[in-house]
Coordinates of C-alpha atoms in Angstrom, one line a residue:
Chain X
M1 CA 30.5 -25.8 24.3
T2 CA 28.8 -24.6 27.3
T3 CA 30.0 -21.2 28.4
A4 CA 28.1 -22.5 32.2
D5 CA 30.9 -24.7 32.9
P6 CA 33.7 -21.9 34.4
A7 CA 36.5 -24.1 32.7
V8 CA 36.2 -23.0 29.3
L9 CA 36.5 -19.3 30.6
D10 CA 40.6 -20.7 30.7
R11 CA 41.1 -22.1 28.1
P12 CA 41.0 -20.7 24.0
V13 CA 38.2 -20.6 21.8
T14 CA 38.7 -21.4 18.1
L15 CA 35.7 -19.2 15.8
H16 CA 35.3 -19.5 12.2
H17 CA 37.0 -16.8 10.2
L18 CA 35.3 -13.7 10.6
T19 CA 35.3 -10.3 8.9
F20 CA 35.2 -7.1 10.7
L21 CA 33.8 -4.0 9.3
D22 CA 34.4 -0.6 11.4
E23 CA 32.1 2.0 11.3
G24 CA 32.3 4.6 13.8
D25 CA 30.8 3.5 17.3
E26 CA 29.8 0.2 16.0
V27 CA 31.4 -2.7 13.8
T28 CA 29.7 -5.1 11.4
V29 CA 31.2 -8.9 12.4
G30 CA 30.1 -11.5 10.0
R31 CA 31.1 -15.2 9.3
P32 CA 31.0 -14.5 5.5
D33 CA 30.9 -18.9 4.8
N34 CA 27.7 -18.9 6.3
D35 CA 26.3 -14.9 5.9
T36 CA 26.0 -14.8 9.4
Y37 CA 26.4 -10.9 10.5
I38 CA 26.1 -8.6 13.1
H39 CA 26.6 -5.3 14.1
L40 CA 28.1 -4.6 17.8
P41 CA 29.7 -2.1 19.7
A42 CA 33.1 -1.7 18.9
D43 CA 34.0 -2.5 22.8
G44 CA 32.8 -6.0 21.6
A45 CA 34.2 -6.2 18.7
A46 CA 37.7 -5.6 20.3
L47 CA 36.5 -8.5 22.0
I48 CA 36.5 -10.7 19.4
R49 CA 39.4 -9.5 18.2
R50 CA 41.1 -10.4 20.7
L51 CA 39.2 -14.2 21.3
A52 CA 40.5 -14.8 17.8
A53 CA 44.5 -13.9 18.3
G54 CA 44.7 -16.7 21.0
D55 CA 43.0 -15.2 24.6
T56 CA 41.2 -17.2 27.1
P57 CA 38.0 -15.6 27.8
H58 CA 39.4 -14.6 31.0
Q59 CA 42.2 -12.8 29.5
A60 CA 40.1 -11.1 27.6
A61 CA 38.0 -9.9 30.1
D62 CA 41.1 -9.0 32.6
W63 CA 42.4 -6.9 29.0
Y64 CA 38.4 -4.8 28.5
H65 CA 38.3 -3.9 32.5
R66 CA 42.0 -2.8 31.8
E67 CA 41.2 -1.3 28.7
Y68 CA 37.8 0.3 29.2
G69 CA 37.1 0.6 33.2
D70 CA 34.3 -2.0 33.1
T71 CA 33.9 -5.6 33.8
V72 CA 31.8 -7.3 30.8
D73 CA 29.7 -10.0 31.2
M74 CA 32.3 -12.7 29.7
A75 CA 29.8 -16.0 30.1
D76 CA 27.1 -14.2 28.4
F77 CA 28.7 -13.4 25.3
L78 CA 30.5 -16.7 24.9
A79 CA 26.8 -18.0 25.2
T80 CA 26.4 -15.5 22.1
L81 CA 29.1 -15.9 19.8
A82 CA 28.0 -19.1 20.3
E83 CA 25.0 -19.2 19.8
L84 CA 25.8 -17.1 16.3
D85 CA 27.7 -20.2 15.9
F86 CA 30.5 -18.0 15.5
I87 CA 32.3 -20.8 17.5
A88 CA 33.6 -23.6 16.7
A89 CA 34.6 -26.9 17.6
D90 CA 38.3 -27.5 17.3
A91 CA 40.5 -25.3 14.8
A92 CA 40.3 -28.4 12.4
T93 CA 36.5 -27.9 12.0
A94 CA 36.6 -24.1 11.5
A95 CA 35.2 -22.7 8.4
P96 CA 37.8 -20.8 6.2
P97 CA 37.6 -17.5 4.0
P98 CA 35.0 -19.2 1.9
A99 CA 36.3 -19.2 -2.1
V100 CA 34.3 -17.0 -4.6
R101 CA 34.2 -18.1 -7.8
W102 CA 34.0 -15.8 -11.0
R103 CA 35.7 -13.3 -9.0
R104 CA 37.6 -12.6 -13.2
L105 CA 35.0 -12.3 -14.8
G106 CA 33.5 -9.4 -12.5
A107 CA 36.6 -7.6 -12.7
V108 CA 36.4 -7.8 -17.0
V109 CA 32.6 -7.6 -16.8
F110 CA 32.8 -3.7 -14.6
S111 CA 36.5 -2.7 -16.2
R112 CA 36.2 0.4 -16.6
W113 CA 36.4 -0.3 -20.9
A114 CA 33.2 -2.2 -20.4
M115 CA 31.6 0.6 -18.4
A116 CA 32.5 2.8 -21.3
G117 CA 31.4 0.3 -24.0
Y118 CA 28.2 0.0 -22.0
A119 CA 27.4 3.8 -21.9
V120 CA 27.9 4.2 -25.7
L121 CA 25.5 1.7 -26.7
V122 CA 23.1 3.4 -23.8
A123 CA 24.2 7.0 -25.5
A124 CA 23.5 4.9 -29.2
M125 CA 19.9 4.1 -28.1
C126 CA 19.1 7.7 -27.0
V127 CA 20.2 8.8 -30.1
V128 CA 17.9 6.4 -32.5
W129 CA 15.3 8.2 -29.7
V130 CA 15.8 11.4 -30.8
V131 CA 15.8 10.4 -34.7
R132 CA 12.8 8.3 -34.9
P133 CA 10.6 8.6 -31.6
E134 CA 8.9 6.0 -32.6
F135 CA 11.1 3.4 -30.8
V136 CA 10.2 5.3 -27.3
P137 CA 8.5 2.4 -25.3
Q138 CA 4.7 2.9 -25.2
Y139 CA 2.1 0.7 -24.2
A140 CA 1.0 -0.1 -28.3
H141 CA 4.7 -2.1 -28.6
A142 CA 3.5 -4.7 -26.8
F143 CA 0.7 -5.5 -28.9
Y144 CA 3.0 -6.4 -31.9
T145 CA 1.2 -9.2 -33.3
P146 CA -3.0 -9.5 -33.7
S147 CA -2.5 -12.8 -31.7
L148 CA -3.1 -12.0 -28.4
V149 CA -1.3 -14.9 -27.2
V150 CA 1.8 -14.3 -28.8
V151 CA 1.8 -11.0 -27.4
M152 CA 1.2 -13.1 -24.1
L153 CA 3.9 -15.9 -25.0
T154 CA 6.2 -13.1 -25.2
L155 CA 5.6 -10.9 -23.1
F156 CA 5.6 -13.8 -20.5
V157 CA 8.7 -16.1 -22.3
G158 CA 10.5 -12.8 -22.9
Q159 CA 11.2 -11.7 -19.9
F160 CA 12.9 -14.4 -17.9
P161 CA 16.2 -14.3 -19.7
F162 CA 16.2 -10.9 -18.7
L163 CA 15.3 -11.5 -15.4
L164 CA 18.2 -14.2 -15.1
L165 CA 20.6 -10.6 -16.4
H166 CA 19.7 -8.3 -14.1
E167 CA 20.4 -11.1 -10.9
A168 CA 23.5 -12.4 -12.6
A169 CA 24.8 -8.8 -13.1
H170 CA 24.5 -8.0 -9.0
A171 CA 26.5 -11.9 -8.9
L172 CA 29.1 -10.8 -10.9
A173 CA 29.3 -6.9 -9.2
G174 CA 29.4 -9.4 -6.1
R175 CA 31.5 -11.8 -6.6
R176 CA 34.8 -8.8 -8.1
I177 CA 34.9 -7.6 -4.3
G178 CA 34.9 -11.6 -3.6
L179 CA 30.7 -11.8 -2.0
N180 CA 29.2 -15.0 -2.8
S181 CA 25.7 -14.6 -3.1
R182 CA 22.8 -17.6 -4.0
L183 CA 19.9 -16.5 -6.3
R184 CA 16.7 -18.3 -5.6
I185 CA 12.8 -17.5 -6.4
S186 CA 10.4 -15.3 -4.1
R187 CA 7.6 -12.7 -4.0
R188 CA 7.0 -9.5 -3.1
L189 CA 3.0 -8.9 -2.1
Y190 CA 1.8 -10.6 -5.8
F191 CA 5.1 -9.8 -8.0
I192 CA 7.2 -13.2 -8.6
V193 CA 10.5 -12.2 -7.7
F194 CA 14.0 -13.0 -8.9
E195 CA 16.1 -12.2 -6.0
T196 CA 20.2 -12.9 -5.1
S197 CA 20.9 -13.0 -1.3
M198 CA 24.1 -11.2 -0.7
D199 CA 24.3 -10.7 3.0
G200 CA 27.6 -10.1 2.9
L201 CA 27.0 -6.5 1.7
V202 CA 27.2 -5.2 4.5
S203 CA 30.5 -6.5 5.8
V204 CA 32.9 -4.3 2.6
P205 CA 32.8 -0.7 3.1
R206 CA 29.4 1.2 1.6
R207 CA 31.1 2.6 -1.0
S208 CA 32.0 -0.3 -2.5
R209 CA 28.1 -1.2 -2.0
Y210 CA 26.9 1.2 -5.0
L211 CA 28.3 -1.1 -8.2
P212 CA 26.6 -4.7 -6.7
I213 CA 23.2 -2.7 -5.7
L214 CA 22.7 -0.7 -9.0
A215 CA 24.4 -3.5 -10.9
G216 CA 21.0 -4.7 -12.0
V217 CA 19.6 -1.6 -13.0
L218 CA 23.0 -0.7 -15.7
A219 CA 22.3 -4.5 -17.4
D220 CA 18.4 -3.5 -17.8
A221 CA 19.5 -0.5 -19.3
V222 CA 22.4 -1.8 -21.8
A223 CA 19.9 -4.7 -22.3
T224 CA 17.0 -2.1 -23.3
A225 CA 20.0 -0.5 -25.0
V226 CA 20.9 -3.4 -27.4
L227 CA 16.8 -4.7 -27.8
V228 CA 15.9 -0.7 -29.1
L229 CA 19.0 -0.5 -31.5
T230 CA 18.4 -4.4 -32.7
A231 CA 14.8 -2.7 -33.9
A232 CA 15.9 -0.1 -35.2
A233 CA 18.5 -2.5 -37.4
V234 CA 16.1 -4.8 -38.6
G235 CA 12.7 -3.9 -38.5
G236 CA 9.9 -6.1 -39.0
V237 CA 8.2 -8.8 -36.8
V238 CA 11.6 -9.1 -35.3
A239 CA 12.0 -5.5 -34.5
G240 CA 8.1 -5.7 -32.8
A241 CA 9.7 -8.7 -30.6
C242 CA 12.4 -6.5 -29.5
L243 CA 10.3 -3.6 -28.6
A244 CA 7.4 -5.6 -26.7
I245 CA 10.2 -7.4 -24.4
A246 CA 12.2 -3.9 -24.0
L247 CA 9.1 -2.4 -22.5
T248 CA 9.3 -5.1 -19.8
N249 CA 12.6 -4.6 -19.4
L250 CA 11.6 -1.0 -19.0
L251 CA 8.7 -1.8 -16.5
R252 CA 10.6 -3.6 -14.4
M253 CA 13.4 -0.5 -14.1
L254 CA 9.7 1.0 -13.2
W255 CA 9.1 -1.6 -10.4
Q256 CA 12.6 -0.4 -8.7
C257 CA 10.8 2.0 -7.5
Y258 CA 8.5 0.2 -5.4
F259 CA 11.0 0.7 -2.7
F260 CA 8.9 -0.1 0.1
L261 CA 8.9 -4.2 -1.3
R262 CA 12.7 -3.3 -0.3
T263 CA 13.3 -3.1 -3.8
D264 CA 17.6 -2.7 -5.0
L265 CA 16.9 1.2 -4.2
Y266 CA 14.9 0.8 -1.2
Y267 CA 19.1 -0.6 -0.3
L268 CA 20.6 2.2 -2.3
V269 CA 18.5 4.8 0.1
V270 CA 19.5 2.6 3.4
T271 CA 23.6 2.5 1.8
V272 CA 23.2 6.3 1.4
L273 CA 21.8 7.7 4.5
G274 CA 23.7 5.2 6.5
C275 CA 21.4 3.0 8.0
T276 CA 22.0 -0.7 8.5
N277 CA 18.3 -1.7 9.1
L278 CA 15.6 0.9 8.2
H279 CA 13.1 -1.5 6.9
T280 CA 12.8 -2.9 10.7
A281 CA 12.9 0.2 12.7
S282 CA 9.9 1.9 10.3
R283 CA 7.8 -1.4 10.9
D284 CA 8.6 -0.6 14.5
L285 CA 7.6 2.7 14.8
L286 CA 4.3 2.2 12.9
K287 CA 3.1 -0.7 14.9
R288 CA 4.0 1.1 18.1
R289 CA 1.8 4.5 17.0
V290 CA -1.5 2.2 15.7
L291 CA -0.7 0.5 19.4
R292 CA -0.8 3.6 20.9
L293 CA -3.8 5.3 19.1
L294 CA -5.8 1.8 19.6
R295 CA -4.7 3.2 23.4
R296 CA -3.1 -0.5 23.6
P297 CA 0.2 -1.7 25.6
V298 CA 3.3 -0.1 23.2
P299 CA 6.0 -2.6 23.6
D300 CA 9.5 -1.7 24.3
A301 CA 11.3 -0.1 20.7
V302 CA 13.7 -2.9 18.8
P303 CA 17.3 -2.1 19.3
V304 CA 18.8 -0.7 16.3
G305 CA 21.6 2.4 15.2
E306 CA 20.9 6.4 15.7
A307 CA 21.1 6.5 11.4
D308 CA 17.9 4.0 11.5
R309 CA 15.6 5.6 14.3
R310 CA 16.1 9.2 12.4
A311 CA 15.3 8.1 8.8
A312 CA 12.6 6.0 10.4
R313 CA 10.5 9.0 11.4
W314 CA 9.7 10.1 7.8
Y315 CA 10.0 6.6 6.1
S316 CA 7.8 5.0 8.0
W317 CA 5.5 7.0 7.0
L318 CA 5.8 6.3 3.3
L319 CA 5.6 2.3 4.4
P320 CA 1.2 2.8 4.1
L321 CA 1.3 4.8 1.9
G322 CA 3.1 2.8 -0.7
Y323 CA 1.4 -0.4 0.2
V324 CA -1.7 1.7 -0.1
A325 CA -1.0 2.8 -3.5
L326 CA -0.3 -0.7 -4.5
L327 CA -3.7 -2.5 -3.2
F328 CA -5.6 0.4 -4.9
S329 CA -3.9 -0.9 -8.3
L330 CA -4.8 -4.2 -7.4
G331 CA -8.6 -3.5 -6.8
Y332 CA -8.3 -1.4 -9.6
V333 CA -6.6 -3.5 -12.1
V334 CA -5.3 -6.3 -11.5
I335 CA -8.3 -8.0 -10.3
P336 CA -11.3 -6.7 -12.5
S337 CA -8.7 -8.0 -15.1
L338 CA -9.3 -11.9 -13.8
V339 CA -12.8 -11.1 -13.8
H340 CA -12.9 -10.1 -17.7
V341 CA -10.7 -13.2 -18.3
V342 CA -13.1 -15.8 -16.9
V343 CA -16.3 -14.1 -17.9
E344 CA -14.6 -13.9 -21.6
V345 CA -13.2 -17.9 -21.7
V346 CA -16.9 -18.5 -20.0
D347 CA -19.0 -16.9 -22.8
R348 CA -17.0 -18.3 -25.3
I349 CA -17.2 -22.2 -24.4
R350 CA -20.9 -21.7 -23.6
E351 CA -21.4 -19.8 -27.2
Q352 CA -19.7 -22.8 -28.6
A353 CA -16.8 -20.7 -30.2
P354 CA -14.2 -22.3 -32.7
L355 CA -12.1 -25.1 -30.9
A356 CA -9.1 -23.0 -31.9
V357 CA -10.0 -19.3 -30.2
V358 CA -11.7 -21.8 -27.0
V359 CA -8.0 -22.8 -26.8
D360 CA -6.8 -19.6 -27.4
S361 CA -8.6 -18.0 -25.0
L362 CA -7.7 -20.8 -22.6
V363 CA -4.1 -20.3 -23.0
V364 CA -3.9 -17.0 -22.1
A365 CA -6.4 -17.3 -19.2
L366 CA -3.8 -20.0 -17.9
L367 CA -0.7 -17.9 -18.3
V368 CA -3.0 -14.3 -16.3
F369 CA -3.9 -16.5 -13.6
G370 CA -0.6 -19.0 -13.3
Q371 CA 1.6 -15.7 -12.1
F372 CA -0.6 -15.3 -9.1
V373 CA -0.8 -18.8 -8.1
I374 CA 2.8 -19.4 -8.8
A375 CA 3.0 -15.8 -6.0
G376 CA 0.8 -17.6 -4.0
V377 CA 2.4 -20.7 -3.8
L378 CA 5.6 -19.2 -2.5
A379 CA 3.5 -17.4 0.1
L380 CA 2.4 -20.8 1.5
R381 CA 5.6 -21.8 1.6
Q382 CA 7.4 -18.8 2.7
R383 CA 4.6 -19.0 5.7
R384 CA 5.9 -22.6 7.3
R385 CA 9.0 -22.2 6.9
T386 CA 8.8 -18.9 9.2
R387 CA 6.1 -21.4 11.5
T388 CA 9.0 -24.3 11.2
A389 CA 11.5 -21.8 12.1
A390 CA 10.0 -19.9 15.4
A391 CA 8.8 -23.8 16.3
H392 CA 12.2 -24.4 17.4
T393 CA 13.7 -21.6 18.6
Chain R
M1 CA 28.8 -6.9 34.9
K2 CA 28.5 -5.2 31.5
K3 CA 26.6 -7.0 28.7
I4 CA 28.2 -6.9 25.1
M5 CA 24.5 -6.4 23.3
V6 CA 24.4 -7.3 19.7
R7 CA 22.0 -6.5 16.8
R8 CA 22.1 -8.9 13.2
T9 CA 22.3 -7.1 10.3
E10 CA 18.8 -6.9 7.8
T11 CA 19.0 -10.0 5.3
V12 CA 20.0 -7.7 1.6
R13 CA 17.9 -9.3 -1.3
L14 CA 18.6 -7.8 -4.9
T15 CA 15.2 -8.4 -6.7
S16 CA 13.9 -8.2 -10.1
A17 CA 10.5 -8.6 -10.0
A18 CA 8.3 -11.0 -13.6
Q19 CA 5.8 -8.1 -14.8
P20 CA 2.2 -9.3 -14.1
L21 CA 0.0 -10.2 -16.9
Y22 CA -2.8 -8.1 -17.0
A23 CA -5.4 -9.5 -20.0
P24 CA -3.7 -2.8 -33.6
A25 CA -0.2 -5.1 -34.7
M26 CA 2.3 -1.7 -34.7
Q27 CA 3.6 -1.3 -37.9
L28 CA 7.5 -0.4 -37.8

């Protein structure tokens, strides 16, 4: 449709299925089938509701004038809705509410009885830790066998089922309340991450968002409890492998504290504070501070909500601190480790060590470097995708 | 003429990170 045509304002507009969430002065409106969501003032949302109810744009504009005593730029508003892809060509192509699979399973997995069961498992783990302190996660648990290759393979391969379990918990908790999600592999700085896209989370009341956000860490805690209890029950090499994997679970739970990488904990903070886009608001504030310091032209602030503006005043200082801490660990631990691996592999080849030892070293080197190569490839792909998207707009 | 301003919402990406590997056995 072309909104420049005046006749358009006299014809009803067909909208795709939209959801509305009233949050005081602002309303979140979204199209759940393609995960497009916006915040706009309550009067704008009321206009969309009038259009959805069958008003022509002219009728909706007249209603707006009677209701608010102001004249709305309806052509501009329609152009915005068209750009957001909220407007359908006709009723036949209007997207219906999307089907959400696995809702029932989500309801069972997060039922009160199930949650009580998880609490019992975690409590039992704590009892084991008190009675047998050697089962409390510690660095030495990783080295449950003398072969470092076996250790590396256990830690590397063993973490993937639990990464998927973490993401499956997010997805099921979302589906329980009717939200679809997608799983993909991405990166944060030099970390490879599995991530569940759940943009629809902004379309449900804030109190309903906590379980989908926390479900991943809850799954990590329950999985750790099962591993520790299994280790306590069976002993031997199986116990060693269980405790090594439990250690990686614990490290992943601690990783969530890097909230400046927009981890689950970040979304929890945003939800508690009533923010809508704290990361963008903080980065923008930080950028303008730096430009002011360098006496360079400072652009206008990006439009954000009042809660974001308030929180960004202190959160923006935490962003550079977090990045500095992480880059320090990169320089202090990661890079020296990589150099060490290269030197050792080269030394062994040069000293003509037995073939088994050389192969052993090469497997370790492959695992250690492979993870950073994958993170680098993901970064390049992301960069290329961003450039392509920018070229098309 | 009043213009209605809209803002796209923040994307929600719930994540879990593969832990990087940085290169005696436990007796249980």
